[in-house]
PDB file of C-alpha atoms in Angstrom:
ATOM      1  CA  UNK A 784       9.998  17.570  23.563  1.00  0.00           C
ATOM      2  CA  UNK A 785       6.491  16.817  22.547  1.00  0.00           C
ATOM      3  CA  UNK A 786       6.055  13.256  21.206  1.00  0.00           C
ATOM      4  CA  UNK A 787       3.553  10.785  20.171  1.00  0.00           C
ATOM      5  CA  UNK A 788       3.658   6.959  20.736  1.00  0.00           C
ATOM      6  CA  UNK A 789       1.229   4.722  18.850  1.00  0.00           C
ATOM      7  CA  UNK A 790       0.803   0.897  18.866  1.00  0.00           C
ATOM      8  CA  UNK A 791       2.920  -0.959  16.362  1.00  0.00           C
ATOM      9  CA  UNK A 792       1.301  -2.753  13.520  1.00  0.00           C
ATOM     10  CA  UNK A 793       0.547  -4.395  11.254  1.00  0.00           C
ATOM     11  CA  UNK A 794      -2.840  -4.804  12.521  1.00  0.00           C
ATOM     12  CA  UNK A 795      -4.855  -7.547  10.586  1.00  0.00           C
ATOM     13  CA  UNK A 796      -8.705  -7.607  11.104  1.00  0.00           C
ATOM     14  CA  UNK A 797     -11.659  -9.308   9.395  1.00  0.00           C
ATOM     15  CA  UNK A 798     -14.293  -7.097   7.897  1.00  0.00           C
ATOM     16  CA  UNK A 799     -16.681  -5.749  10.339  1.00  0.00           C
ATOM     17  CA  UNK A 800     -14.469  -6.248  13.248  1.00  0.00           C
ATOM     18  CA  UNK A 801     -14.012  -3.492  15.858  1.00  0.00           C
ATOM     19  CA  UNK A 802     -10.776  -1.486  15.660  1.00  0.00           C
ATOM     20  CA  UNK A 803      -8.805   0.304  18.228  1.00  0.00           C
ATOM     21  CA  UNK A 804      -5.461   1.858  17.537  1.00  0.00           C
ATOM     22  CA  UNK A 805      -3.748   3.133  20.671  1.00  0.00           C
ATOM     23  CA  UNK A 806      -2.032   6.590  20.774  1.00  0.00           C
ATOM     24  CA  UNK A 807      -0.594   8.359  23.726  1.00  0.00           C
ATOM     25  CA  UNK A 808       1.265  11.668  23.883  1.00  0.00           C
ATOM     26  CA  UNK A 809       3.708  13.642  25.826  1.00  0.00           C
ATOM     27  CA  UNK A 810       3.487  17.386  25.525  1.00  0.00           C
ATOM     28  CA  UNK A 811       3.899  20.494  27.552  1.00  0.00           C
ATOM     29  CA  UNK A 812       0.860  22.830  27.609  1.00  0.00           C
ATOM     30  CA  UNK A 813      -2.317  21.632  25.697  1.00  0.00           C
ATOM     31  CA  UNK A 814      -1.600  20.370  22.202  1.00  0.00           C
ATOM     32  CA  UNK A 815      -4.030  19.732  19.485  1.00  0.00           C
ATOM     33  CA  UNK A 816      -4.355  16.022  18.277  1.00  0.00           C
ATOM     34  CA  UNK A 817      -4.737  14.417  15.064  1.00  0.00           C
ATOM     35  CA  UNK A 818      -5.285  11.221  13.187  1.00  0.00           C
ATOM     36  CA  UNK A 819      -3.958  11.026   9.555  1.00  0.00           C
ATOM     37  CA  UNK A 820      -4.491   8.181   7.195  1.00  0.00           C
ATOM     38  CA  UNK A 821      -2.343   7.251   4.251  1.00  0.00           C
ATOM     39  CA  UNK A 822      -3.890   4.966   1.553  1.00  0.00           C
ATOM     40  CA  UNK A 823      -1.599   2.995  -0.668  1.00  0.00           C
ATOM     41  CA  UNK A 824       0.145   5.371  -3.170  1.00  0.00           C
ATOM     42  CA  UNK A 825      -1.466   8.516  -1.716  1.00  0.00           C
ATOM     43  CA  UNK A 826      -0.533  11.255   0.414  1.00  0.00           C
ATOM     44  CA  UNK A 827      -1.643  11.728   4.132  1.00  0.00           C
ATOM     45  CA  UNK A 828      -5.139  12.853   4.624  1.00  0.00           C
ATOM     46  CA  UNK A 829      -6.463  14.292   7.732  1.00  0.00           C
ATOM     47  CA  UNK A 830      -9.009  11.869   9.253  1.00  0.00           C
ATOM     48  CA  UNK A 831     -10.096  13.690  12.397  1.00  0.00           C
ATOM     49  CA  UNK A 832      -8.808  16.063  15.016  1.00  0.00           C
ATOM     50  CA  UNK A 833      -9.403  17.397  18.472  1.00  0.00           C
ATOM     51  CA  UNK A 834      -8.165  20.579  19.875  1.00  0.00           C
ATOM     52  CA  UNK A 835      -8.976  20.533  23.691  1.00  0.00           C
ATOM     53  CA  UNK A 836      -9.517  17.940  26.306  1.00  0.00           C
ATOM     54  CA  UNK A 837     -12.608  15.677  26.173  1.00  0.00           C
ATOM     55  CA  UNK A 838     -13.200  16.704  22.565  1.00  0.00           C
ATOM     56  CA  UNK A 839     -14.282  13.848  20.322  1.00  0.00           C
ATOM     57  CA  UNK A 840     -13.157  13.962  16.818  1.00  0.00           C
ATOM     58  CA  UNK A 841     -15.082  11.780  14.280  1.00  0.00           C
ATOM     59  CA  UNK A 842     -15.065  11.077  10.460  1.00  0.00           C
ATOM     60  CA  UNK A 843     -16.081   8.212   8.294  1.00  0.00           C
ATOM     61  CA  UNK A 844     -17.157   6.184  11.266  1.00  0.00           C
ATOM     62  CA  UNK A 845     -13.831   6.560  13.077  1.00  0.00           C
ATOM     63  CA  UNK A 846     -13.864   8.448  16.345  1.00  0.00           C
ATOM     64  CA  UNK A 847     -11.062   9.464  19.008  1.00  0.00           C
ATOM     65  CA  UNK A 848     -11.542  11.315  22.311  1.00  0.00           C
ATOM     66  CA  UNK A 849      -8.954  13.617  23.604  1.00  0.00           C
ATOM     67  CA  UNK A 850      -8.167  12.241  27.155  1.00  0.00           C
ATOM     68  CA  UNK A 851      -5.949  14.553  29.052  1.00  0.00           C
ATOM     69  CA  UNK A 852      -5.880  12.590  32.217  1.00  0.00           C
ATOM     70  CA  UNK A 853      -4.571   9.518  30.381  1.00  0.00           C
ATOM     71  CA  UNK A 854      -2.722  11.626  27.652  1.00  0.00           C
ATOM     72  CA  UNK A 855      -4.328   9.417  24.891  1.00  0.00           C
ATOM     73  CA  UNK A 856      -6.111   9.821  21.817  1.00  0.00           C
ATOM     74  CA  UNK A 857      -6.956   6.329  20.732  1.00  0.00           C
ATOM     75  CA  UNK A 858      -8.608   5.678  17.337  1.00  0.00           C
ATOM     76  CA  UNK A 859     -11.657   3.427  17.143  1.00  0.00           C
ATOM     77  CA  UNK A 860     -14.074   2.268  14.537  1.00  0.00           C
ATOM     78  CA  UNK A 861     -17.058  -0.129  15.259  1.00  0.00           C
ATOM     79  CA  UNK A 862     -17.028  -1.936  12.027  1.00  0.00           C
ATOM     80  CA  UNK A 863     -14.161  -1.855   9.682  1.00  0.00           C
ATOM     81  CA  UNK A 864     -14.193  -2.320   5.895  1.00  0.00           C
ATOM     82  CA  UNK A 865     -11.640  -3.703   3.312  1.00  0.00           C
ATOM     83  CA  UNK A 866     -11.353  -0.015   2.099  1.00  0.00           C
ATOM     84  CA  UNK A 867     -10.095   1.043   5.444  1.00  0.00           C
ATOM     85  CA  UNK A 868      -6.961  -0.689   4.944  1.00  0.00           C
ATOM     86  CA  UNK A 869      -4.184   1.879   5.193  1.00  0.00           C
ATOM     87  CA  UNK A 870      -1.532   3.257   7.494  1.00  0.00           C
ATOM     88  CA  UNK A 871      -2.882   5.451  10.311  1.00  0.00           C
ATOM     89  CA  UNK A 872      -0.677   8.135  11.911  1.00  0.00           C
ATOM     90  CA  UNK A 873      -1.192   9.822  15.250  1.00  0.00           C
ATOM     91  CA  UNK A 874       0.101  13.285  15.510  1.00  0.00           C
ATOM     92  CA  UNK A 875       0.114  16.285  17.588  1.00  0.00           C
ATOM     93  CA  UNK A 876       0.737  20.034  17.246  1.00  0.00           C
ATOM     94  CA  UNK A 877       1.499  22.523  19.995  1.00  0.00           C
ATOM     95  CA  UNK A 878      -0.992  25.039  18.549  1.00  0.00           C
ATOM     96  CA  UNK A 879      -3.411  24.934  15.602  1.00  0.00           C
ATOM     97  CA  UNK A 880      -3.649  27.339  12.865  1.00  0.00           C
ATOM     98  CA  UNK A 881      -0.059  28.424  13.347  1.00  0.00           C
ATOM     99  CA  UNK A 882       3.348  27.847  11.699  1.00  0.00           C
ATOM    100  CA  UNK A 883       3.904  24.773  13.943  1.00  0.00           C
ATOM    101  CA  UNK A 884       4.617  21.499  12.361  1.00  0.00           C
ATOM    102  CA  UNK A 885       3.116  18.162  13.402  1.00  0.00           C
ATOM    103  CA  UNK A 886       4.970  15.494  15.490  1.00  0.00           C
ATOM    104  CA  UNK A 887       4.001  12.203  14.163  1.00  0.00           C
ATOM    105  CA  UNK A 888       3.907   8.728  15.526  1.00  0.00           C
ATOM    106  CA  UNK A 889       5.506   5.870  13.599  1.00  0.00           C
ATOM    107  CA  UNK A 890       2.202   4.897  11.874  1.00  0.00           C
ATOM    108  CA  UNK A 891       0.133   1.751  12.220  1.00  0.00           C
ATOM    109  CA  UNK A 892      -0.633  -0.327   9.231  1.00  0.00           C
ATOM    110  CA  UNK A 893      -4.101  -1.775   9.233  1.00  0.00           C
ATOM    111  CA  UNK A 894      -5.110  -4.705   6.751  1.00  0.00           C
ATOM    112  CA  UNK A 895      -8.735  -5.683   6.678  1.00  0.00           C
ATOM    113  CA  UNK A 896      -9.592  -8.982   4.949  1.00  0.00           C
ATOM    114  CA  UNK A 897     -12.896  -9.881   3.381  1.00  0.00           C
TER     115      UNK A 897
ATOM    116  CA  UNK B1020     -10.408  19.538  -1.464  1.00  0.00           C
ATOM    117  CA  UNK B1021      -7.071  21.246  -1.460  1.00  0.00           C
ATOM    118  CA  UNK B1022      -4.366  19.469  -3.105  1.00  0.00           C
ATOM    119  CA  UNK B1023      -0.567  19.531  -2.641  1.00  0.00           C
ATOM    120  CA  UNK B1024       1.601  18.093  -5.562  1.00  0.00           C
ATOM    121  CA  UNK B1025       4.970  16.761  -5.299  1.00  0.00           C
ATOM    122  CA  UNK B1026       7.330  16.060  -8.271  1.00  0.00           C
ATOM    123  CA  UNK B1027       8.852  13.842  -9.092  1.00  0.00           C
ATOM    124  CA  UNK B1028       7.140  11.068  -7.211  1.00  0.00           C
ATOM    125  CA  UNK B1029       9.959   8.601  -7.792  1.00  0.00           C
ATOM    126  CA  UNK B1030      13.648   9.365  -8.786  1.00  0.00           C
ATOM    127  CA  UNK B1031      16.870   7.431  -8.971  1.00  0.00           C
ATOM    128  CA  UNK B1032      20.063   9.181  -9.228  1.00  0.00           C
ATOM    129  CA  UNK B1033      23.923   8.468  -9.159  1.00  0.00           C
ATOM    130  CA  UNK B1034      25.853   9.145  -6.026  1.00  0.00           C
ATOM    131  CA  UNK B1035      27.419  12.648  -6.166  1.00  0.00           C
ATOM    132  CA  UNK B1036      24.517  14.191  -8.138  1.00  0.00           C
ATOM    133  CA  UNK B1037      21.865  16.739  -6.966  1.00  0.00           C
ATOM    134  CA  UNK B1038      18.146  16.057  -7.062  1.00  0.00           C
ATOM    135  CA  UNK B1039      15.325  18.621  -6.889  1.00  0.00           C
ATOM    136  CA  UNK B1040      11.918  17.735  -5.397  1.00  0.00           C
ATOM    137  CA  UNK B1041       9.172  20.259  -5.987  1.00  0.00           C
ATOM    138  CA  UNK B1042       6.242  20.909  -3.715  1.00  0.00           C
ATOM    139  CA  UNK B1043       3.221  22.847  -4.913  1.00  0.00           C
ATOM    140  CA  UNK B1044      -0.056  23.863  -3.356  1.00  0.00           C
ATOM    141  CA  UNK B1045      -2.560  23.937  -6.363  1.00  0.00           C
ATOM    142  CA  UNK B1046      -5.577  25.612  -5.193  1.00  0.00           C
ATOM    143  CA  UNK B1047      -4.350  27.660  -2.001  1.00  0.00           C
ATOM    144  CA  UNK B1048      -1.639  29.844  -0.784  1.00  0.00           C
ATOM    145  CA  UNK B1049       0.929  28.624   1.576  1.00  0.00           C
ATOM    146  CA  UNK B1050       3.279  30.971   3.552  1.00  0.00           C
ATOM    147  CA  UNK B1051       4.709  27.866   5.474  1.00  0.00           C
ATOM    148  CA  UNK B1052       5.638  24.548   3.954  1.00  0.00           C
ATOM    149  CA  UNK B1053       7.118  21.624   5.894  1.00  0.00           C
ATOM    150  CA  UNK B1054       9.645  19.024   4.632  1.00  0.00           C
ATOM    151  CA  UNK B1055       9.594  15.509   6.273  1.00  0.00           C
ATOM    152  CA  UNK B1056      11.737  12.430   5.581  1.00  0.00           C
ATOM    153  CA  UNK B1057      10.149   8.959   6.320  1.00  0.00           C
ATOM    154  CA  UNK B1058      12.270   5.906   6.610  1.00  0.00           C
ATOM    155  CA  UNK B1059      10.592   2.345   6.174  1.00  0.00           C
ATOM    156  CA  UNK B1060       8.225   1.605   9.083  1.00  0.00           C
ATOM    157  CA  UNK B1061       9.287   4.776  10.744  1.00  0.00           C
ATOM    158  CA  UNK B1062       7.474   7.898  11.729  1.00  0.00           C
ATOM    159  CA  UNK B1063       7.667  11.169   9.548  1.00  0.00           C
ATOM    160  CA  UNK B1064      10.651  13.306  10.763  1.00  0.00           C
ATOM    161  CA  UNK B1065      10.542  16.939  10.274  1.00  0.00           C
ATOM    162  CA  UNK B1066      13.559  18.267   8.303  1.00  0.00           C
ATOM    163  CA  UNK B1067      12.733  21.856   8.101  1.00  0.00           C
ATOM    164  CA  UNK B1068      10.201  24.578   8.059  1.00  0.00           C
ATOM    165  CA  UNK B1069       9.964  26.571   4.739  1.00  0.00           C
ATOM    166  CA  UNK B1070       8.748  30.018   4.830  1.00  0.00           C
ATOM    167  CA  UNK B1071       8.040  32.199   1.732  1.00  0.00           C
ATOM    168  CA  UNK B1072      10.383  34.851   1.047  1.00  0.00           C
ATOM    169  CA  UNK B1073      12.773  33.825   3.980  1.00  0.00           C
ATOM    170  CA  UNK B1074      15.246  31.239   4.950  1.00  0.00           C
ATOM    171  CA  UNK B1075      14.132  27.896   5.890  1.00  0.00           C
ATOM    172  CA  UNK B1076      14.465  26.846   9.620  1.00  0.00           C
ATOM    173  CA  UNK B1077      16.200  23.441   9.927  1.00  0.00           C
ATOM    174  CA  UNK B1078      15.686  20.787  12.629  1.00  0.00           C
ATOM    175  CA  UNK B1079      18.626  19.838  14.715  1.00  0.00           C
ATOM    176  CA  UNK B1080      20.870  17.428  12.885  1.00  0.00           C
ATOM    177  CA  UNK B1081      19.680  18.270   9.365  1.00  0.00           C
ATOM    178  CA  UNK B1082      22.537  19.718   7.308  1.00  0.00           C
ATOM    179  CA  UNK B1083      21.349  22.909   5.545  1.00  0.00           C
ATOM    180  CA  UNK B1084      23.995  22.899   3.023  1.00  0.00           C
ATOM    181  CA  UNK B1085      23.015  19.324   2.053  1.00  0.00           C
ATOM    182  CA  UNK B1086      19.267  19.870   1.998  1.00  0.00           C
ATOM    183  CA  UNK B1087      18.665  23.196   0.253  1.00  0.00           C
ATOM    184  CA  UNK B1088      15.198  24.604   0.598  1.00  0.00           C
ATOM    185  CA  UNK B1089      13.811  27.334  -1.410  1.00  0.00           C
ATOM    186  CA  UNK B1090      10.311  28.795  -1.037  1.00  0.00           C
ATOM    187  CA  UNK B1091      10.193  31.466  -3.731  1.00  0.00           C
ATOM    188  CA  UNK B1092       6.402  31.722  -4.081  1.00  0.00           C
ATOM    189  CA  UNK B1093       3.298  31.293  -2.029  1.00  0.00           C
ATOM    190  CA  UNK B1094       2.592  27.977  -3.909  1.00  0.00           C
ATOM    191  CA  UNK B1095       6.059  26.433  -4.485  1.00  0.00           C
ATOM    192  CA  UNK B1096       8.708  25.170  -2.191  1.00  0.00           C
ATOM    193  CA  UNK B1097      11.690  23.044  -3.508  1.00  0.00           C
ATOM    194  CA  UNK B1098      14.102  20.642  -1.656  1.00  0.00           C
ATOM    195  CA  UNK B1099      17.485  19.991  -3.388  1.00  0.00           C
ATOM    196  CA  UNK B1100      19.393  17.079  -2.163  1.00  0.00           C
ATOM    197  CA  UNK B1101      22.921  18.182  -3.018  1.00  0.00           C
ATOM    198  CA  UNK B1102      25.753  15.534  -3.590  1.00  0.00           C
ATOM    199  CA  UNK B1103      23.380  12.818  -2.842  1.00  0.00           C
ATOM    200  CA  UNK B1104      24.812   9.513  -1.248  1.00  0.00           C
ATOM    201  CA  UNK B1105      23.067   6.221  -0.742  1.00  0.00           C
ATOM    202  CA  UNK B1106      22.228   7.133   2.894  1.00  0.00           C
ATOM    203  CA  UNK B1107      20.022   9.821   1.492  1.00  0.00           C
ATOM    204  CA  UNK B1108      17.793   7.369  -0.086  1.00  0.00           C
ATOM    205  CA  UNK B1109      14.308   7.813   1.558  1.00  0.00           C
ATOM    206  CA  UNK B1110      10.785   9.028   1.158  1.00  0.00           C
ATOM    207  CA  UNK B1111      10.432  12.728   1.255  1.00  0.00           C
ATOM    208  CA  UNK B1112       7.062  14.420   2.096  1.00  0.00           C
ATOM    209  CA  UNK B1113       6.052  17.953   1.915  1.00  0.00           C
ATOM    210  CA  UNK B1114       3.036  19.575   3.645  1.00  0.00           C
ATOM    211  CA  UNK B1115       1.581  22.974   3.066  1.00  0.00           C
ATOM    212  CA  UNK B1116      -0.459  24.960   5.456  1.00  0.00           C
ATOM    213  CA  UNK B1117      -3.252  26.818   4.036  1.00  0.00           C
ATOM    214  CA  UNK B1118      -2.853  30.545   4.859  1.00  0.00           C
ATOM    215  CA  UNK B1119      -6.510  31.294   4.600  1.00  0.00           C
ATOM    216  CA  UNK B1120      -9.029  30.804   7.397  1.00  0.00           C
ATOM    217  CA  UNK B1121      -8.554  27.069   7.882  1.00  0.00           C
ATOM    218  CA  UNK B1122      -4.874  26.904   8.556  1.00  0.00           C
ATOM    219  CA  UNK B1123      -5.211  23.189   7.759  1.00  0.00           C
ATOM    220  CA  UNK B1124      -2.269  21.132   6.794  1.00  0.00           C
ATOM    221  CA  UNK B1125      -2.219  19.298   3.409  1.00  0.00           C
ATOM    222  CA  UNK B1126       0.320  16.619   2.351  1.00  0.00           C
ATOM    223  CA  UNK B1127       1.848  15.849  -0.706  1.00  0.00           C
ATOM    224  CA  UNK B1128       1.949  12.180  -2.049  1.00  0.00           C
ATOM    225  CA  UNK B1129       5.786  11.945  -1.236  1.00  0.00           C
ATOM    226  CA  UNK B1130       8.877  11.516  -3.443  1.00  0.00           C
ATOM    227  CA  UNK B1131      10.893   8.445  -3.305  1.00  0.00           C
ATOM    228  CA  UNK B1132      14.562   9.042  -3.724  1.00  0.00           C
ATOM    229  CA  UNK B1133      17.078   6.031  -4.454  1.00  0.00           C
ATOM    230  CA  UNK B1134      20.642   7.008  -4.713  1.00  0.00           C
ATOM    231  CA  UNK B1135      22.829   4.378  -6.233  1.00  0.00           C
TER     232      UNK B1135
END
């Protein structure tokens, strides 16, 4: 079935460092891809999404490009801040705006130090 | 933005008792809600899809008689863990899909269940 694999954490970076969190997927058809973020003590929040190949999702300085040829959706940010410390989940859905649930990766914990 | 509220956020119960967890969409209607279970350092595993006014659809391996789901209104779904045992201890997360134009999914803060 459809699945998502993301790099294991924890990832520890200094403030202003470059961030990459790898995510690859396995799916039939053309899924939609998402990155969710979970800050300590809070629920998951949608960070960005892409619904078709070559789409780039972006939000709050984070970016991810839907690469069909490599089945990847890596999350990047050029300069992380302490406030970016959270757990990041890559996810896919067979179809958007439907009754389909999301399949999640295991999550990658990011800690940014001053 | 849209909010999904779960209650309780934290519960401890004795083995053999039942625990009910509520999931409410506070400012939108959700005909579909999803219940996930998350183990430490693991992914969110989909347990069931809850549809308003009809029976829930359970994922393979999830006992429907143990995890009772009721979606009686467009803003409320409940998960009842019946005859709980220590192995049911986990973090349970609900998500609700906005039935309006966006169809976006919103997540609750999660409910941590500890069974003694």
